Amino acid sequence: RPRILSGIQPTADSFHFGNYLGALRQWVNLQDDYENFFFIADLHAITVEQDPKVLRERTRRSAAQLVAMGIDPAKSAIFVQSHVPAHAQLGWVLQCMTGFGEARRMTQFKDKSAKQGEGAASVGLFTYPILMAADILLYRPQYVPVGEDQRQHLELTRDLAGRFNSRYKKTFRLPEPYIMKETAKIVDLQDPTRKMSKSASSPAGIVEMLDDPKVSAKKIRSAVTDSEMEIRFDAAEKPGVSNLLTIHSAISGTPVEQLVESFAGRGYGDLKKEVADVVVDFVTPFRNRTLELMEDRTHLDQILADGAARANEVAERTLRDVYERVGLALPG
Ligand code: TYM
């Protein structure tokens, strides 16, 4: 069976609706048809300073959320990136094959380092996309389900794979991004010209999956829209309203056109109220399941240990091929 692989950083207490609709939902939906590898990118998280206790706790919470949203450990390997040493090991080899200028072109580094000043940003933040390429290439997946903001990293991954294959021998499969057009970029509720983001959004701009559902409902009812009255989908002209329609449609399964029809002649208040209801109905059981899973430490640890065992098996095999092809001395 062809494989899919994707990862998420454990850098917040909760995943948000951008993560869920842009990526995680596709993980859940694809898992029956592929061999799946899903991981929590703790090595990526430490590219910026983390409180050690908080990071470890968030890693476990991330695992609980993945299971709660429907990733089935029987069908999918769920693991922690640092439990599979081959990620960092292949990351080094690929760093040695990446041009400095090539790494510099990655826009996420420019955005993320702009805040602290480039001189203060870690070298790890700079090489982050190369580690991500290693994450992916180790498993030779066909698809990588992600949101739009990861597209450039996937392009770098394909470039590096092609370079390695032609310099040595065909080793890697060129992975394709799997990006859902409709939900590729969920925007901030308070600033709908920007994406919803763990690091950049204000609390009021993010709908967190583990928030008290009442808080989420309130955030949605306070979402920024526009000065018109008409409810229609137009992401360029009406990003706030379109975002609400997108969220509603993705969760309720009602096509956007049908929603627009049902809201004809009604106001933004009605739309917000209905979106809030749909979101509350969705997050309430999710939140309860997550909290339940968090209670059973051994069960969660077992899932992650099984996942790491499956991942290590595949990753070590690829790494051995890579070391051999690059000319590293093989242990006797
Ligand atoms: P991260 O942790 O920032 O986000 C996890 C996933 O959520 C998607 N996403 C969004 N999609 C739509 N709208 C939004 N507002 C939104 N915000 C986030 C992201 O595109 C992502 O798919 N570099 C990755 C983690 C990673 C990874 C990998 C992913 C590390 N190694 C290998 C795939 C394969 C990241 O920081 O995602």
Short mmCIF file of N, CA, C and O and ligand atoms in Angstrom, two decimals, residues 5-11 15-24 26-27 37 39-42 44-45 81 87 108 112 128-129 131-137 141 143-151 153-154 157 178-180 183-188 194-199 201 243, ligand 1:
data_model
loop_
_atom_site.label_atom_id
_atom_site.label_comp_id
_atom_site.label_asym_id
_atom_site.label_seq_id
_atom_site.Cartn_x
_atom_site.Cartn_y
_atom_site.Cartn_z
N LEU A 5 2.54 10.36 5.06
CA LEU A 5 3.23 10.78 6.27
C LEU A 5 2.94 12.25 6.50
O LEU A 5 2.83 13.04 5.56
N SER A 6 2.78 12.62 7.78
CA SER A 6 2.73 14.05 8.10
C SER A 6 3.07 14.24 9.57
O SER A 6 3.10 13.29 10.35
N GLY A 7 3.34 15.49 9.93
CA GLY A 7 3.71 15.82 11.30
C GLY A 7 3.09 17.12 11.76
O GLY A 7 2.61 17.92 10.96
N ILE A 8 3.11 17.29 13.08
CA ILE A 8 2.60 18.53 13.67
C ILE A 8 3.47 18.89 14.88
O ILE A 8 3.92 17.99 15.60
N GLN A 9 3.69 20.16 15.09
CA GLN A 9 4.53 20.59 16.22
C GLN A 9 3.72 20.66 17.51
O GLN A 9 2.59 21.16 17.50
N PRO A 10 4.33 20.23 18.61
CA PRO A 10 3.63 20.30 19.91
C PRO A 10 3.92 21.64 20.59
O PRO A 10 4.43 21.68 21.70
N THR A 11 3.58 22.73 19.92
CA THR A 11 3.96 24.04 20.44
C THR A 11 2.80 24.82 21.04
O THR A 11 2.91 26.02 21.25
N PHE A 15 -4.40 21.89 19.60
CA PHE A 15 -4.44 22.15 18.17
C PHE A 15 -5.55 23.16 17.91
O PHE A 15 -6.46 23.32 18.72
N HIS A 16 -5.48 23.85 16.78
CA HIS A 16 -6.54 24.80 16.45
C HIS A 16 -7.23 24.38 15.15
O HIS A 16 -6.84 23.40 14.51
N PHE A 17 -8.25 25.14 14.78
CA PHE A 17 -9.04 24.74 13.61
C PHE A 17 -8.27 24.84 12.29
O PHE A 17 -8.63 24.16 11.33
N GLY A 18 -7.24 25.66 12.25
CA GLY A 18 -6.38 25.68 11.06
C GLY A 18 -5.67 24.34 10.91
O GLY A 18 -5.67 23.73 9.83
N ASN A 19 -5.08 23.87 12.00
CA ASN A 19 -4.42 22.57 11.97
C ASN A 19 -5.39 21.46 11.57
O ASN A 19 -5.08 20.61 10.74
N TYR A 20 -6.55 21.51 12.21
CA TYR A 20 -7.51 20.43 12.00
C TYR A 20 -8.04 20.41 10.57
O TYR A 20 -7.96 19.39 9.88
N LEU A 21 -8.56 21.55 10.12
CA LEU A 21 -9.18 21.56 8.79
C LEU A 21 -8.14 21.55 7.68
O LEU A 21 -8.36 20.96 6.62
N GLY A 22 -6.99 22.17 7.92
CA GLY A 22 -5.96 22.22 6.89
C GLY A 22 -5.24 20.89 6.72
O GLY A 22 -4.83 20.54 5.62
N ALA A 23 -5.07 20.15 7.81
CA ALA A 23 -4.23 18.96 7.72
C ALA A 23 -4.81 17.73 8.43
O ALA A 23 -5.02 16.69 7.81
N LEU A 24 -5.09 17.84 9.72
CA LEU A 24 -5.37 16.65 10.53
C LEU A 24 -6.59 15.87 10.05
O LEU A 24 -6.62 14.64 10.09
N GLN A 26 -7.53 15.48 7.06
CA GLN A 26 -7.11 14.65 5.92
C GLN A 26 -6.37 13.40 6.43
O GLN A 26 -6.50 12.33 5.85
N TRP A 27 -5.62 13.54 7.52
CA TRP A 27 -4.94 12.37 8.07
C TRP A 27 -5.99 11.31 8.41
O TRP A 27 -5.85 10.15 8.07
N PHE A 37 2.00 7.17 8.60
CA PHE A 37 2.97 7.57 9.62
C PHE A 37 2.67 9.01 10.02
O PHE A 37 2.80 9.92 9.20
N PHE A 39 3.41 11.93 13.04
CA PHE A 39 4.31 12.15 14.19
C PHE A 39 4.19 13.55 14.77
O PHE A 39 3.70 14.49 14.14
N ILE A 40 4.67 13.64 16.00
CA ILE A 40 4.67 14.89 16.74
C ILE A 40 6.10 15.43 16.69
O ILE A 40 7.04 14.78 17.15
N ALA A 41 6.23 16.60 16.06
CA ALA A 41 7.55 17.11 15.69
C ALA A 41 8.19 17.87 16.85
O ALA A 41 8.30 19.10 16.84
N ASP A 42 8.66 17.11 17.86
CA ASP A 42 9.26 17.78 19.02
C ASP A 42 10.64 18.35 18.69
O ASP A 42 11.04 19.36 19.26
N HIS A 44 11.40 19.73 15.90
CA HIS A 44 11.11 21.01 15.25
C HIS A 44 10.71 22.07 16.29
O HIS A 44 11.02 23.24 16.14
N ALA A 45 10.03 21.61 17.33
CA ALA A 45 9.56 22.57 18.35
C ALA A 45 10.73 23.30 19.02
O ALA A 45 10.62 24.48 19.36
N GLN A 81 8.75 12.34 17.10
CA GLN A 81 9.91 12.48 16.20
C GLN A 81 11.23 12.10 16.88
O GLN A 81 12.05 11.38 16.30
N HIS A 87 15.63 10.54 11.94
CA HIS A 87 15.21 11.87 11.44
C HIS A 87 16.38 12.85 11.53
O HIS A 87 16.71 13.54 10.57
N GLN A 108 9.35 30.88 5.41
CA GLN A 108 8.93 30.78 6.80
C GLN A 108 10.04 31.25 7.75
O GLN A 108 9.77 31.86 8.77
N LYS A 112 9.54 34.07 10.47
CA LYS A 112 9.69 33.74 11.90
C LYS A 112 10.89 34.44 12.52
O LYS A 112 10.87 34.75 13.71
N TYR A 128 15.47 24.18 9.69
CA TYR A 128 14.19 23.51 9.95
C TYR A 128 13.60 22.78 8.73
O TYR A 128 13.24 21.60 8.81
N PRO A 129 13.53 23.44 7.55
CA PRO A 129 12.90 22.75 6.41
C PRO A 129 13.70 21.53 5.95
O PRO A 129 13.13 20.62 5.35
N LEU A 131 15.34 19.43 8.00
CA LEU A 131 14.92 18.36 8.90
C LEU A 131 13.56 17.83 8.46
O LEU A 131 13.29 16.63 8.48
N MET A 132 12.71 18.74 8.05
CA MET A 132 11.39 18.33 7.58
C MET A 132 11.51 17.45 6.33
O MET A 132 10.78 16.46 6.19
N ALA A 133 12.44 17.78 5.45
CA ALA A 133 12.66 16.93 4.27
C ALA A 133 13.08 15.53 4.71
O ALA A 133 12.61 14.53 4.17
N ALA A 134 13.95 15.47 5.72
CA ALA A 134 14.39 14.17 6.23
C ALA A 134 13.21 13.38 6.81
O ALA A 134 13.03 12.19 6.53
N ASP A 135 12.37 14.08 7.59
CA ASP A 135 11.17 13.44 8.17
C ASP A 135 10.39 12.70 7.09
O ASP A 135 9.90 11.58 7.30
N ILE A 136 10.26 13.38 5.98
CA ILE A 136 9.40 12.87 4.91
C ILE A 136 10.10 11.76 4.13
O ILE A 136 9.57 10.66 3.95
N LEU A 137 11.31 12.04 3.69
CA LEU A 137 11.97 11.14 2.73
C LEU A 137 12.27 9.77 3.33
O LEU A 137 12.27 8.77 2.61
N PRO A 141 6.98 8.38 1.29
CA PRO A 141 5.51 8.46 1.13
C PRO A 141 5.13 8.99 -0.25
O PRO A 141 5.91 9.69 -0.90
N TYR A 143 2.06 10.74 -0.51
CA TYR A 143 1.45 12.03 -0.18
C TYR A 143 1.84 12.52 1.20
O TYR A 143 2.03 11.72 2.12
N VAL A 144 1.87 13.84 1.33
CA VAL A 144 2.08 14.49 2.62
C VAL A 144 0.93 15.48 2.82
O VAL A 144 0.92 16.57 2.23
N PRO A 145 -0.08 15.10 3.61
CA PRO A 145 -1.22 16.00 3.81
C PRO A 145 -0.87 17.16 4.76
O PRO A 145 -0.58 16.93 5.93
N VAL A 146 -0.90 18.37 4.24
CA VAL A 146 -0.53 19.58 4.99
C VAL A 146 -1.39 20.75 4.53
O VAL A 146 -2.12 20.65 3.55
N GLY A 147 -1.24 21.88 5.23
CA GLY A 147 -1.86 23.13 4.81
C GLY A 147 -0.95 23.88 3.84
O GLY A 147 0.21 23.51 3.64
N GLU A 148 -1.50 24.93 3.26
CA GLU A 148 -0.80 25.70 2.23
C GLU A 148 0.57 26.21 2.68
O GLU A 148 1.51 26.26 1.89
N ASP A 149 0.70 26.54 3.97
CA ASP A 149 1.95 27.15 4.44
C ASP A 149 3.15 26.18 4.37
O ASP A 149 4.29 26.60 4.53
N GLN A 150 2.88 24.91 4.13
CA GLN A 150 3.99 23.93 4.05
C GLN A 150 4.39 23.62 2.61
O GLN A 150 5.30 22.83 2.37
N ARG A 151 3.73 24.23 1.65
CA ARG A 151 3.98 23.88 0.25
C ARG A 151 5.44 24.10 -0.15
O ARG A 151 6.05 23.25 -0.80
N HIS A 153 8.07 24.02 1.67
CA HIS A 153 8.92 23.00 2.28
C HIS A 153 8.85 21.69 1.50
O HIS A 153 9.84 20.96 1.40
N LEU A 154 7.68 21.39 0.97
CA LEU A 154 7.53 20.18 0.15
C LEU A 154 8.31 20.30 -1.15
O LEU A 154 8.87 19.32 -1.65
N THR A 157 11.81 19.60 -0.34
CA THR A 157 11.94 18.16 -0.12
C THR A 157 12.09 17.41 -1.44
O THR A 157 12.95 16.54 -1.59
N TYR A 178 -0.40 16.98 -0.27
CA TYR A 178 -1.83 16.72 -0.38
C TYR A 178 -2.51 17.88 0.34
O TYR A 178 -2.58 17.91 1.56
N ILE A 179 -2.95 18.85 -0.44
CA ILE A 179 -3.48 20.09 0.13
C ILE A 179 -4.93 20.26 -0.33
O ILE A 179 -5.19 20.31 -1.53
N MET A 180 -5.86 20.32 0.60
CA MET A 180 -7.27 20.50 0.26
C MET A 180 -7.49 21.96 -0.07
O MET A 180 -7.27 22.83 0.78
N THR A 183 -9.77 24.19 2.35
CA THR A 183 -9.37 24.47 3.74
C THR A 183 -7.86 24.67 3.88
O THR A 183 -7.32 24.57 4.98
N ALA A 184 -7.19 24.95 2.77
CA ALA A 184 -5.71 25.04 2.78
C ALA A 184 -5.21 26.17 3.67
O ALA A 184 -4.11 26.11 4.19
N LYS A 185 -6.05 27.20 3.83
CA LYS A 185 -5.63 28.32 4.67
C LYS A 185 -6.83 28.86 5.45
O LYS A 185 -7.62 29.63 4.92
N ILE A 186 -6.96 28.41 6.68
CA ILE A 186 -7.99 28.94 7.57
C ILE A 186 -7.43 30.24 8.15
O ILE A 186 -6.26 30.27 8.56
N VAL A 187 -8.23 31.29 8.17
CA VAL A 187 -7.67 32.57 8.58
C VAL A 187 -8.05 32.94 10.02
O VAL A 187 -8.97 32.36 10.62
N ASP A 188 -7.31 33.89 10.53
CA ASP A 188 -7.47 34.42 11.89
C ASP A 188 -8.85 35.10 12.01
O ASP A 188 -9.22 35.89 11.14
N ARG A 194 -4.81 37.26 7.55
CA ARG A 194 -3.68 36.40 7.94
C ARG A 194 -4.16 35.00 8.29
O ARG A 194 -5.30 34.82 8.67
N LYS A 195 -3.24 34.04 8.21
CA LYS A 195 -3.66 32.68 8.57
C LYS A 195 -3.81 32.54 10.08
O LYS A 195 -3.14 33.26 10.83
N MET A 196 -4.67 31.65 10.50
CA MET A 196 -4.78 31.31 11.91
C MET A 196 -3.48 30.60 12.30
O MET A 196 -3.09 29.65 11.64
N SER A 197 -2.82 31.09 13.35
CA SER A 197 -1.48 30.59 13.65
C SER A 197 -1.21 30.55 15.15
O SER A 197 -1.54 31.49 15.87
N LYS A 198 -0.60 29.43 15.59
CA LYS A 198 -0.25 29.28 17.01
C LYS A 198 0.65 30.40 17.47
O LYS A 198 0.53 30.90 18.57
N SER A 199 1.60 30.79 16.61
CA SER A 199 2.60 31.74 17.05
C SER A 199 2.21 33.19 16.79
O SER A 199 2.62 34.08 17.51
N SER A 201 -1.22 34.48 15.89
CA SER A 201 -2.58 34.99 16.12
C SER A 201 -2.77 35.42 17.57
O SER A 201 -2.14 34.87 18.48
N ASN A 243 -14.36 32.69 5.54
CA ASN A 243 -13.73 31.79 6.51
C ASN A 243 -14.79 31.08 7.35
O ASN A 243 -14.73 29.87 7.58
P1 TYM B 1 2.41 23.03 12.19
O1 TYM B 1 2.63 22.32 13.47
O2 TYM B 1 2.63 24.50 12.16
O3 TYM B 1 0.95 22.77 11.67
C1 TYM B 1 0.41 21.47 11.50
C2 TYM B 1 -0.41 21.40 10.23
O4 TYM B 1 -1.46 22.35 10.26
C3 TYM B 1 -1.45 23.11 9.06
N1 TYM B 1 -1.94 24.47 9.36
C4 TYM B 1 -2.93 25.09 8.69
N2 TYM B 1 -3.69 24.70 7.66
C5 TYM B 1 -4.64 25.56 7.22
N3 TYM B 1 -4.86 26.79 7.79
C6 TYM B 1 -4.11 27.22 8.83
N4 TYM B 1 -4.35 28.40 9.37
C7 TYM B 1 -3.09 26.35 9.32
N5 TYM B 1 -2.19 26.46 10.34
C8 TYM B 1 -1.50 25.29 10.33
C9 TYM B 1 0.00 23.13 8.63
O5 TYM B 1 0.11 23.40 7.24
C10 TYM B 1 0.43 21.72 8.97
O6 TYM B 1 0.09 20.82 7.95
N6 TYM B 1 6.57 22.02 9.61
C11 TYM B 1 5.29 21.46 10.06
C12 TYM B 1 5.45 20.21 10.90
C13 TYM B 1 6.26 19.16 10.23
C14 TYM B 1 5.86 18.36 9.12
C15 TYM B 1 6.97 17.50 8.86
C16 TYM B 1 4.71 18.28 8.34
C17 TYM B 1 7.51 18.79 10.58
N7 TYM B 1 7.94 17.78 9.76
C18 TYM B 1 6.91 16.57 7.82
C19 TYM B 1 4.66 17.36 7.32
C20 TYM B 1 5.77 16.50 7.05
C21 TYM B 1 4.60 22.51 10.91
O7 TYM B 1 5.24 23.36 11.50
O8 TYM B 1 3.28 22.33 11.04
#
